[in-house]
Amino acid sequence: PPMFRPQEPELQRALERALRVREGARRLLPACSRPEQALETTKTLVLCEARVVAAGGELQRRQEARLRGARRPSEGGPGAEPVPCRGTVCISDLRIPLMWKDTEYFRNKGGECWGAGGPPHPAVPPVNPLTPPCPPELHRCAVFLLLQVGAEIHDTPTVLVDRTLTDICFEGAVLFPEAGPDFELRLELYSAGLPGPGAQGSAPRKLASRLSTSLGRSSGRRARAAMDGSPASPPGTAGTAGALLLPPPGVPCPRFQLLAHTTLSLAQVHDGFRTHDLVIAADEQSPCWVPLYGRVCCRLAARPSCMDTPAATGTLRLQAPGAEGPGGTPLFCVLRGPGLLCYGSASEAEAGQEPTLTIAVTKDTRVRALDSGGRGQPPGVAVTNRLGGEEVTHGLLAESTAEAQRWLQAWGQHLCDLAQWKQCCEELMRIEEPPPRRPPAPLPPQGSLYHQTGEWGRSGGRGGSALSPP
């Protein structure tokens, strides 16, 4: 049908753009010099791959729909069934609770005192001076959410997760402005394991210790000083022992894996905070594992366009019960949302004043054309609602037959929208505005504060690190 054709060039451009970005990310990944760069590039690859698959599938679906319409052209005539309006779907306040074991949680909290937060208090010496009392066993992961409705895909900022967190929180809202009532919002939680504190800095020190042992006391001391860059090394050795200096460690390539997923639909829409089930897709042996509770908490709201945009406006006359002929005061009527709003004039409607009369409109409302059997009976529509166990009918007279037909078609479309969007048309749900995206924050420095303090002293007070330059 023609309704698919104007959107296909835009969808084709989105597919080509995703292919170009994916190719660029693949070339950029080997050149990344910072962990946060590699992390964001890998995330871009995951998003581009999902966009390519989604756009390709949507193009194929539209092509099949166009072929079906070409085979059955009679279905697109004036008597065709109305198509429900589009709407905006908003998901916000995303929370994913974690289920750490008590031993893991408190071990991590203790590890902050030594492995990730500095040496122990001088008044409390360690039991064994060769080993710290709290080993830096910090399991960390970078996680983000991929959200998809049809061919439209969004993502959340990346969040670092360790045992100090009890919930994974994604702030802000995500909007899908062109969703239908049959939408399926798929949430996919991706996770990538990150190296623990000191994982990169420990390898050169271990190799320096081995060289010190194998080369002897004198040569080993010079090799160790050359690797550490210590100012106490003998002249001519620091910075000149090219054969002993190690190249900078390469940035490890993170790998995002699908950790959990779920699908939400119109049945889960509610103007409040609710909990939904998650399907776990990874196991505990995976390096990206995070102990999920199996739930996701969020606020899922939807606002169809029929709640904001009038289906029809115009002048109608309210017919008194049992009366015949063109009687009644003319009213400016607006068919929108759960009611037909009747004003004394169009200026009152534009000024936002209270309507003179409001006729309720629900999915159970019945509308029919008024019989014009009587003499001088103008055309119109009859709106019937059941109130308090009784049926109440309002007769609305139009100025002409064409005007009455226009109102009948508008009523048919509006009742279709209300029936398809269900609870979303009972009241106006709040749609939050998404905050502006911020650039990804740098990863926290690797290693403990104890080692960072030592590096500061050896470098003569020069601040910064490999991940956060001064």
PDB file of C-alpha atoms in Angstrom, residues 178-450:
ATOM      1  CA  GLU A 178       5.915   6.102  16.557  1.00  0.00           C
ATOM      2  CA  ALA A 179       4.687   2.965  18.304  1.00  0.00           C
ATOM      3  CA  GLY A 180       1.475   1.138  17.521  1.00  0.00           C
ATOM      4  CA  PRO A 181      -0.858  -0.490  20.051  1.00  0.00           C
ATOM      5  CA  ASP A 182       0.637  -3.869  19.131  1.00  0.00           C
ATOM      6  CA  PHE A 183       4.153  -2.732  20.054  1.00  0.00           C
ATOM      7  CA  GLU A 184       6.657  -5.067  21.676  1.00  0.00           C
ATOM      8  CA  LEU A 185       9.342  -3.327  23.701  1.00  0.00           C
ATOM      9  CA  ARG A 186      12.333  -5.634  24.008  1.00  0.00           C
ATOM     10  CA  LEU A 187      14.864  -4.951  26.758  1.00  0.00           C
ATOM     11  CA  GLU A 188      18.290  -6.570  26.484  1.00  0.00           C
ATOM     12  CA  LEU A 189      20.855  -6.232  29.270  1.00  0.00           C
ATOM     13  CA  TYR A 190      24.442  -6.515  28.015  1.00  0.00           C
ATOM     14  CA  SER A 191      27.455  -6.944  30.270  1.00  0.00           C
ATOM     15  CA  ALA A 192      31.225  -6.974  29.787  1.00  0.00           C
ATOM     16  CA  GLY A 193      33.702  -8.129  32.401  1.00  0.00           C
ATOM     17  CA  LEU A 194      36.395  -5.630  33.358  1.00  0.00           C
ATOM     18  CA  PRO A 195      39.851  -6.426  34.752  1.00  0.00           C
ATOM     19  CA  GLY A 196      40.140  -6.035  38.485  1.00  0.00           C
ATOM     20  CA  PRO A 197      42.260  -3.385  40.193  1.00  0.00           C
ATOM     21  CA  GLY A 198      45.938  -3.807  39.522  1.00  0.00           C
ATOM     22  CA  ALA A 199      45.414  -6.415  36.815  1.00  0.00           C
ATOM     23  CA  GLN A 200      47.476  -4.482  34.300  1.00  0.00           C
ATOM     24  CA  GLY A 201      50.051  -3.095  36.664  1.00  0.00           C
ATOM     25  CA  SER A 202      50.906  -6.381  38.375  1.00  0.00           C
ATOM     26  CA  ALA A 203      52.406  -8.098  35.310  1.00  0.00           C
ATOM     27  CA  PRO A 204      55.423  -5.733  34.898  1.00  0.00           C
ATOM     28  CA  ARG A 205      56.190  -5.957  38.635  1.00  0.00           C
ATOM     29  CA  LYS A 206      56.098  -9.755  38.573  1.00  0.00           C
ATOM     30  CA  LEU A 207      58.408  -9.824  35.566  1.00  0.00           C
ATOM     31  CA  ALA A 208      60.719  -7.324  37.256  1.00  0.00           C
ATOM     32  CA  SER A 209      60.938  -9.560  40.326  1.00  0.00           C
ATOM     33  CA  ARG A 210      61.805 -12.565  38.178  1.00  0.00           C
ATOM     34  CA  LEU A 211      64.489 -10.593  36.320  1.00  0.00           C
ATOM     35  CA  SER A 212      65.900  -9.351  39.619  1.00  0.00           C
ATOM     36  CA  THR A 213      66.234 -12.931  40.845  1.00  0.00           C
ATOM     37  CA  SER A 214      67.741 -14.332  37.653  1.00  0.00           C
ATOM     38  CA  LEU A 215      70.193 -11.494  36.916  1.00  0.00           C
ATOM     39  CA  GLY A 216      71.593 -11.223  40.398  1.00  0.00           C
ATOM     40  CA  ARG A 217      71.434  -8.598  43.095  1.00  0.00           C
ATOM     41  CA  SER A 218      73.298  -5.759  41.338  1.00  0.00           C
ATOM     42  CA  SER A 219      71.957  -6.162  37.808  1.00  0.00           C
ATOM     43  CA  GLY A 220      68.500  -7.035  39.057  1.00  0.00           C
ATOM     44  CA  ARG A 221      68.324  -3.866  41.127  1.00  0.00           C
ATOM     45  CA  ARG A 222      69.168  -1.775  38.045  1.00  0.00           C
ATOM     46  CA  ALA A 223      66.571  -3.636  35.938  1.00  0.00           C
ATOM     47  CA  ARG A 224      63.899  -3.105  38.549  1.00  0.00           C
ATOM     48  CA  ALA A 225      64.736   0.587  38.871  1.00  0.00           C
ATOM     49  CA  ALA A 226      64.636   0.986  35.095  1.00  0.00           C
ATOM     50  CA  MET A 227      61.171  -0.586  34.909  1.00  0.00           C
ATOM     51  CA  ASP A 228      59.822   1.473  37.803  1.00  0.00           C
ATOM     52  CA  GLY A 229      61.390   4.673  36.455  1.00  0.00           C
ATOM     53  CA  SER A 230      62.710   5.452  39.937  1.00  0.00           C
ATOM     54  CA  PRO A 231      64.865   8.580  40.313  1.00  0.00           C
ATOM     55  CA  ALA A 232      67.133   6.596  42.662  1.00  0.00           C
ATOM     56  CA  SER A 233      68.438   4.420  39.837  1.00  0.00           C
ATOM     57  CA  PRO A 234      72.073   4.873  38.879  1.00  0.00           C
ATOM     58  CA  PRO A 235      72.895   7.450  36.216  1.00  0.00           C
ATOM     59  CA  GLY A 236      72.768   6.101  32.724  1.00  0.00           C
ATOM     60  CA  THR A 237      70.458   3.224  33.583  1.00  0.00           C
ATOM     61  CA  ALA A 238      67.045   4.793  34.121  1.00  0.00           C
ATOM     62  CA  GLY A 239      65.293   5.298  30.823  1.00  0.00           C
ATOM     63  CA  THR A 240      68.202   3.882  28.784  1.00  0.00           C
ATOM     64  CA  ALA A 241      67.887   0.154  29.336  1.00  0.00           C
ATOM     65  CA  GLY A 242      65.827  -0.329  26.191  1.00  0.00           C
ATOM     66  CA  ALA A 243      66.233  -4.078  26.246  1.00  0.00           C
ATOM     67  CA  LEU A 244      64.787  -4.255  29.747  1.00  0.00           C
ATOM     68  CA  LEU A 245      61.944  -1.750  29.459  1.00  0.00           C
ATOM     69  CA  LEU A 246      58.584  -3.348  28.646  1.00  0.00           C
ATOM     70  CA  PRO A 247      56.219  -1.837  26.100  1.00  0.00           C
ATOM     71  CA  PRO A 248      53.023  -0.340  27.520  1.00  0.00           C
ATOM     72  CA  PRO A 249      50.425  -3.028  28.093  1.00  0.00           C
ATOM     73  CA  GLY A 250      47.797  -3.252  25.365  1.00  0.00           C
ATOM     74  CA  VAL A 251      44.235  -2.200  26.089  1.00  0.00           C
ATOM     75  CA  PRO A 252      42.173  -5.358  26.628  1.00  0.00           C
ATOM     76  CA  CYS A 253      39.236  -5.626  24.263  1.00  0.00           C
ATOM     77  CA  PRO A 254      36.016  -5.877  26.288  1.00  0.00           C
ATOM     78  CA  ARG A 255      33.347  -8.217  25.055  1.00  0.00           C
ATOM     79  CA  PHE A 256      29.694  -7.491  25.686  1.00  0.00           C
ATOM     80  CA  GLN A 257      27.449 -10.504  26.089  1.00  0.00           C
ATOM     81  CA  LEU A 258      23.692 -10.755  26.486  1.00  0.00           C
ATOM     82  CA  LEU A 259      23.023 -11.172  30.197  1.00  0.00           C
ATOM     83  CA  ALA A 260      19.205 -11.011  30.369  1.00  0.00           C
ATOM     84  CA  HIS A 261      16.204  -9.885  28.364  1.00  0.00           C
ATOM     85  CA  THR A 262      12.443  -9.381  28.527  1.00  0.00           C
ATOM     86  CA  THR A 263       9.627  -8.120  26.312  1.00  0.00           C
ATOM     87  CA  LEU A 264       6.959  -5.627  27.407  1.00  0.00           C
ATOM     88  CA  SER A 265       3.730  -4.854  25.578  1.00  0.00           C
ATOM     89  CA  LEU A 266       0.534  -2.845  25.965  1.00  0.00           C
ATOM     90  CA  ALA A 267      -0.662  -5.147  28.750  1.00  0.00           C
ATOM     91  CA  GLN A 268       2.205  -3.945  30.979  1.00  0.00           C
ATOM     92  CA  VAL A 269       1.501  -0.226  30.447  1.00  0.00           C
ATOM     93  CA  HIS A 270       0.603   1.482  33.704  1.00  0.00           C
ATOM     94  CA  ASP A 271       1.061   5.003  34.992  1.00  0.00           C
ATOM     95  CA  GLY A 272       3.129   3.785  37.922  1.00  0.00           C
ATOM     96  CA  PHE A 273       6.169   1.803  39.014  1.00  0.00           C
ATOM     97  CA  ARG A 274       5.877  -1.947  38.336  1.00  0.00           C
ATOM     98  CA  THR A 275       8.034  -5.079  38.379  1.00  0.00           C
ATOM     99  CA  HIS A 276       8.488  -7.466  35.458  1.00  0.00           C
ATOM    100  CA  ASP A 277      10.278 -10.788  35.005  1.00  0.00           C
ATOM    101  CA  LEU A 278      13.695 -11.086  33.374  1.00  0.00           C
ATOM    102  CA  VAL A 279      14.916 -14.063  31.357  1.00  0.00           C
ATOM    103  CA  ILE A 280      18.518 -14.845  32.339  1.00  0.00           C
ATOM    104  CA  ALA A 281      20.649 -15.632  29.272  1.00  0.00           C
ATOM    105  CA  ALA A 282      24.098 -16.157  30.878  1.00  0.00           C
ATOM    106  CA  ASP A 283      25.524 -18.478  33.520  1.00  0.00           C
ATOM    107  CA  GLU A 284      27.670 -17.902  36.580  1.00  0.00           C
ATOM    108  CA  GLN A 285      30.836 -19.076  34.821  1.00  0.00           C
ATOM    109  CA  SER A 286      30.710 -16.224  32.331  1.00  0.00           C
ATOM    110  CA  PRO A 287      33.161 -13.339  32.966  1.00  0.00           C
ATOM    111  CA  CYS A 288      30.286 -10.916  32.382  1.00  0.00           C
ATOM    112  CA  TRP A 289      28.131 -12.542  35.066  1.00  0.00           C
ATOM    113  CA  VAL A 290      26.232 -10.301  37.448  1.00  0.00           C
ATOM    114  CA  PRO A 291      23.946 -11.967  40.028  1.00  0.00           C
ATOM    115  CA  LEU A 292      20.551 -10.740  38.890  1.00  0.00           C
ATOM    116  CA  TYR A 293      17.459 -11.170  40.992  1.00  0.00           C
ATOM    117  CA  GLY A 294      15.458 -11.971  37.860  1.00  0.00           C
ATOM    118  CA  ARG A 295      13.336  -8.810  37.945  1.00  0.00           C
ATOM    119  CA  VAL A 296      13.329  -5.400  36.313  1.00  0.00           C
ATOM    120  CA  CYS A 297      11.445  -2.457  37.808  1.00  0.00           C
ATOM    121  CA  CYS A 298      10.332   0.408  35.603  1.00  0.00           C
ATOM    122  CA  ARG A 299       7.548   2.796  34.700  1.00  0.00           C
ATOM    123  CA  LEU A 300       6.045   2.019  31.291  1.00  0.00           C
ATOM    124  CA  ALA A 301       3.626   4.651  29.997  1.00  0.00           C
ATOM    125  CA  ALA A 302       2.007   5.270  26.631  1.00  0.00           C
ATOM    126  CA  ARG A 303       0.071   8.148  25.128  1.00  0.00           C
ATOM    127  CA  PRO A 304      -1.722   7.556  21.815  1.00  0.00           C
ATOM    128  CA  SER A 305      -2.094  10.521  19.510  1.00  0.00           C
ATOM    129  CA  CYS A 306      -5.898  10.390  19.858  1.00  0.00           C
ATOM    130  CA  MET A 307      -5.461  11.677  23.425  1.00  0.00           C
ATOM    131  CA  ASP A 308      -3.816  14.888  22.178  1.00  0.00           C
ATOM    132  CA  THR A 309      -4.968  15.368  18.586  1.00  0.00           C
ATOM    133  CA  PRO A 310      -8.716  15.882  17.961  1.00  0.00           C
ATOM    134  CA  ALA A 311     -10.321  13.297  15.697  1.00  0.00           C
ATOM    135  CA  ALA A 312     -12.827  15.913  14.490  1.00  0.00           C
ATOM    136  CA  THR A 313     -13.959  19.451  15.279  1.00  0.00           C
ATOM    137  CA  GLY A 314     -16.986  21.386  14.091  1.00  0.00           C
ATOM    138  CA  THR A 315     -20.405  22.768  14.895  1.00  0.00           C
ATOM    139  CA  LEU A 316     -23.205  20.425  15.975  1.00  0.00           C
ATOM    140  CA  ARG A 317     -26.634  20.995  17.485  1.00  0.00           C
ATOM    141  CA  LEU A 318     -27.751  19.001  20.493  1.00  0.00           C
ATOM    142  CA  GLN A 319     -31.170  17.502  19.832  1.00  0.00           C
ATOM    143  CA  ALA A 320     -33.550  17.427  22.759  1.00  0.00           C
ATOM    144  CA  PRO A 321     -34.920  13.964  23.651  1.00  0.00           C
ATOM    145  CA  GLY A 322     -38.083  13.229  21.625  1.00  0.00           C
ATOM    146  CA  ALA A 323     -37.766  16.418  19.576  1.00  0.00           C
ATOM    147  CA  GLU A 324     -37.788  16.581  15.781  1.00  0.00           C
ATOM    148  CA  GLY A 325     -36.458  19.164  13.413  1.00  0.00           C
ATOM    149  CA  PRO A 326     -33.429  21.445  13.512  1.00  0.00           C
ATOM    150  CA  GLY A 327     -33.618  22.576  17.111  1.00  0.00           C
ATOM    151  CA  GLY A 328     -31.055  23.152  19.828  1.00  0.00           C
ATOM    152  CA  THR A 329     -28.244  25.615  20.390  1.00  0.00           C
ATOM    153  CA  PRO A 330     -25.217  25.256  18.102  1.00  0.00           C
ATOM    154  CA  LEU A 331     -22.151  23.971  19.957  1.00  0.00           C
ATOM    155  CA  PHE A 332     -18.547  23.822  18.880  1.00  0.00           C
ATOM    156  CA  CYS A 333     -17.587  20.171  19.460  1.00  0.00           C
ATOM    157  CA  VAL A 334     -14.134  18.614  19.832  1.00  0.00           C
ATOM    158  CA  LEU A 335     -13.794  14.820  19.707  1.00  0.00           C
ATOM    159  CA  ARG A 336     -10.624  14.014  21.628  1.00  0.00           C
ATOM    160  CA  GLY A 337      -9.563  11.414  24.153  1.00  0.00           C
ATOM    161  CA  PRO A 338     -12.234  10.007  26.463  1.00  0.00           C
ATOM    162  CA  GLY A 339     -14.897  12.578  25.619  1.00  0.00           C
ATOM    163  CA  LEU A 340     -16.756  14.789  23.164  1.00  0.00           C
ATOM    164  CA  LEU A 341     -16.192  18.318  24.465  1.00  0.00           C
ATOM    165  CA  CYS A 342     -18.950  20.787  23.587  1.00  0.00           C
ATOM    166  CA  TYR A 343     -18.224  24.535  23.882  1.00  0.00           C
ATOM    167  CA  GLY A 344     -20.363  27.585  23.342  1.00  0.00           C
ATOM    168  CA  SER A 345     -17.986  28.816  20.642  1.00  0.00           C
ATOM    169  CA  ALA A 346     -14.661  28.013  19.018  1.00  0.00           C
ATOM    170  CA  SER A 347     -13.003  30.852  20.948  1.00  0.00           C
ATOM    171  CA  GLU A 348     -13.907  29.178  24.247  1.00  0.00           C
ATOM    172  CA  ALA A 349     -12.238  25.965  23.088  1.00  0.00           C
ATOM    173  CA  GLU A 350      -9.099  27.817  21.992  1.00  0.00           C
ATOM    174  CA  ALA A 351      -8.960  29.658  25.326  1.00  0.00           C
ATOM    175  CA  GLY A 352      -9.051  26.363  27.232  1.00  0.00           C
ATOM    176  CA  GLN A 353     -12.273  27.137  29.094  1.00  0.00           C
ATOM    177  CA  GLU A 354     -14.446  24.480  30.671  1.00  0.00           C
ATOM    178  CA  PRO A 355     -16.801  22.866  28.137  1.00  0.00           C
ATOM    179  CA  THR A 356     -20.533  23.461  28.381  1.00  0.00           C
ATOM    180  CA  LEU A 357     -21.216  19.747  27.960  1.00  0.00           C
ATOM    181  CA  THR A 358     -19.024  16.649  27.981  1.00  0.00           C
ATOM    182  CA  ILE A 359     -20.238  13.382  26.488  1.00  0.00           C
ATOM    183  CA  ALA A 360     -18.203  10.419  27.694  1.00  0.00           C
ATOM    184  CA  VAL A 361     -16.529   8.269  25.052  1.00  0.00           C
ATOM    185  CA  THR A 362     -15.291   4.772  25.869  1.00  0.00           C
ATOM    186  CA  LYS A 363     -14.550   1.635  23.913  1.00  0.00           C
ATOM    187  CA  ASP A 364     -18.155   0.566  24.676  1.00  0.00           C
ATOM    188  CA  THR A 365     -19.735   3.710  23.224  1.00  0.00           C
ATOM    189  CA  ARG A 366     -22.073   3.058  20.278  1.00  0.00           C
ATOM    190  CA  VAL A 367     -22.501   5.528  17.423  1.00  0.00           C
ATOM    191  CA  ARG A 368     -25.022   5.379  14.571  1.00  0.00           C
ATOM    192  CA  ALA A 369     -26.485   7.702  11.967  1.00  0.00           C
ATOM    193  CA  LEU A 370     -29.718   9.439  12.903  1.00  0.00           C
ATOM    194  CA  ASP A 371     -32.761   8.449  10.892  1.00  0.00           C
ATOM    195  CA  SER A 372     -33.989  11.268   8.675  1.00  0.00           C
ATOM    196  CA  GLY A 373     -37.518   9.916   8.279  1.00  0.00           C
ATOM    197  CA  GLY A 374     -39.270  12.988   9.632  1.00  0.00           C
ATOM    198  CA  ARG A 375     -39.827  16.119   7.607  1.00  0.00           C
ATOM    199  CA  GLY A 376     -37.100  18.673   8.016  1.00  0.00           C
ATOM    200  CA  GLN A 377     -35.020  16.222  10.026  1.00  0.00           C
ATOM    201  CA  PRO A 378     -31.353  17.129   9.408  1.00  0.00           C
ATOM    202  CA  PRO A 379     -28.682  14.428   9.278  1.00  0.00           C
ATOM    203  CA  GLY A 380     -26.678  13.686  12.375  1.00  0.00           C
ATOM    204  CA  VAL A 381     -25.246  11.049  14.687  1.00  0.00           C
ATOM    205  CA  ALA A 382     -26.585   9.376  17.805  1.00  0.00           C
ATOM    206  CA  VAL A 383     -24.127   8.629  20.632  1.00  0.00           C
ATOM    207  CA  THR A 384     -25.222   6.000  23.167  1.00  0.00           C
ATOM    208  CA  ASN A 385     -23.571   5.247  26.515  1.00  0.00           C
ATOM    209  CA  ARG A 386     -24.627   3.034  29.394  1.00  0.00           C
ATOM    210  CA  LEU A 387     -24.739   5.042  32.624  1.00  0.00           C
ATOM    211  CA  GLY A 388     -25.978   3.550  35.884  1.00  0.00           C
ATOM    212  CA  GLY A 389     -27.508   0.525  34.178  1.00  0.00           C
ATOM    213  CA  GLU A 390     -29.470   2.650  31.704  1.00  0.00           C
ATOM    214  CA  GLU A 391     -28.695   3.669  28.150  1.00  0.00           C
ATOM    215  CA  VAL A 392     -28.385   7.385  27.520  1.00  0.00           C
ATOM    216  CA  THR A 393     -28.438   8.652  23.925  1.00  0.00           C
ATOM    217  CA  HIS A 394     -27.404  12.101  22.718  1.00  0.00           C
ATOM    218  CA  GLY A 395     -28.546  13.225  19.271  1.00  0.00           C
ATOM    219  CA  LEU A 396     -26.092  15.527  17.485  1.00  0.00           C
ATOM    220  CA  LEU A 397     -27.337  17.233  14.325  1.00  0.00           C
ATOM    221  CA  ALA A 398     -24.951  18.303  11.582  1.00  0.00           C
ATOM    222  CA  GLU A 399     -25.350  21.137   9.111  1.00  0.00           C
ATOM    223  CA  SER A 400     -25.260  18.890   6.039  1.00  0.00           C
ATOM    224  CA  THR A 401     -25.165  15.272   4.949  1.00  0.00           C
ATOM    225  CA  ALA A 402     -21.478  15.532   4.070  1.00  0.00           C
ATOM    226  CA  GLU A 403     -20.739  16.967   7.513  1.00  0.00           C
ATOM    227  CA  ALA A 404     -22.641  14.141   9.183  1.00  0.00           C
ATOM    228  CA  GLN A 405     -20.690  11.590   7.141  1.00  0.00           C
ATOM    229  CA  ARG A 406     -17.429  13.232   8.178  1.00  0.00           C
ATOM    230  CA  TRP A 407     -18.388  12.947  11.838  1.00  0.00           C
ATOM    231  CA  LEU A 408     -19.417   9.315  11.423  1.00  0.00           C
ATOM    232  CA  GLN A 409     -16.027   8.430   9.928  1.00  0.00           C
ATOM    233  CA  ALA A 410     -14.238  10.339  12.688  1.00  0.00           C
ATOM    234  CA  TRP A 411     -16.248   8.492  15.337  1.00  0.00           C
ATOM    235  CA  GLY A 412     -15.387   5.152  13.736  1.00  0.00           C
ATOM    236  CA  GLN A 413     -11.676   5.970  13.744  1.00  0.00           C
ATOM    237  CA  HIS A 414     -11.754   7.303  17.296  1.00  0.00           C
ATOM    238  CA  LEU A 415     -13.588   4.278  18.692  1.00  0.00           C
ATOM    239  CA  CYS A 416     -11.075   2.030  16.930  1.00  0.00           C
ATOM    240  CA  ASP A 417      -8.214   3.922  18.595  1.00  0.00           C
ATOM    241  CA  LEU A 418      -9.804   3.636  22.027  1.00  0.00           C
ATOM    242  CA  ALA A 419     -10.497  -0.069  21.588  1.00  0.00           C
ATOM    243  CA  GLN A 420      -6.922  -0.824  20.507  1.00  0.00           C
ATOM    244  CA  TRP A 421      -5.070   1.338  23.042  1.00  0.00           C
ATOM    245  CA  LYS A 422      -7.332   0.197  25.911  1.00  0.00           C
ATOM    246  CA  GLN A 423      -6.209   1.520  29.324  1.00  0.00           C
ATOM    247  CA  CYS A 424      -3.997   4.178  27.717  1.00  0.00           C
ATOM    248  CA  CYS A 425      -7.138   6.119  26.749  1.00  0.00           C
ATOM    249  CA  GLU A 426      -8.753   6.095  30.177  1.00  0.00           C
ATOM    250  CA  GLU A 427      -6.540   8.908  31.465  1.00  0.00           C
ATOM    251  CA  LEU A 428      -3.693  11.015  30.151  1.00  0.00           C
ATOM    252  CA  MET A 429      -0.422   9.369  31.167  1.00  0.00           C
ATOM    253  CA  ARG A 430       2.655  11.426  31.947  1.00  0.00           C
ATOM    254  CA  ILE A 431       5.388  11.235  29.308  1.00  0.00           C
ATOM    255  CA  GLU A 432       8.824  12.245  30.569  1.00  0.00           C
ATOM    256  CA  GLU A 433      11.350  14.060  28.437  1.00  0.00           C
ATOM    257  CA  PRO A 434      14.663  12.213  28.042  1.00  0.00           C
ATOM    258  CA  PRO A 435      17.702  14.090  29.380  1.00  0.00           C
ATOM    259  CA  PRO A 436      20.467  15.105  26.973  1.00  0.00           C
ATOM    260  CA  ARG A 437      23.059  12.400  26.460  1.00  0.00           C
ATOM    261  CA  ARG A 438      26.366  12.996  28.193  1.00  0.00           C
ATOM    262  CA  PRO A 439      29.714  11.738  26.934  1.00  0.00           C
ATOM    263  CA  PRO A 440      30.790   8.462  28.555  1.00  0.00           C
ATOM    264  CA  ALA A 441      32.618   8.963  31.830  1.00  0.00           C
ATOM    265  CA  PRO A 442      36.194   7.647  32.058  1.00  0.00           C
ATOM    266  CA  LEU A 443      36.689   4.372  33.824  1.00  0.00           C
ATOM    267  CA  PRO A 444      38.055   4.564  37.375  1.00  0.00           C
ATOM    268  CA  PRO A 445      41.844   4.121  37.580  1.00  0.00           C
ATOM    269  CA  GLN A 446      43.130   0.580  37.893  1.00  0.00           C
ATOM    270  CA  GLY A 447      44.988  -0.306  41.062  1.00  0.00           C
ATOM    271  CA  SER A 448      44.545   0.710  44.660  1.00  0.00           C
ATOM    272  CA  LEU A 449      45.030   4.130  46.179  1.00  0.00           C
ATOM    273  CA  TYR A 450      48.075   2.714  47.956  1.00  0.00           C
TER     274      TYR A 450
END
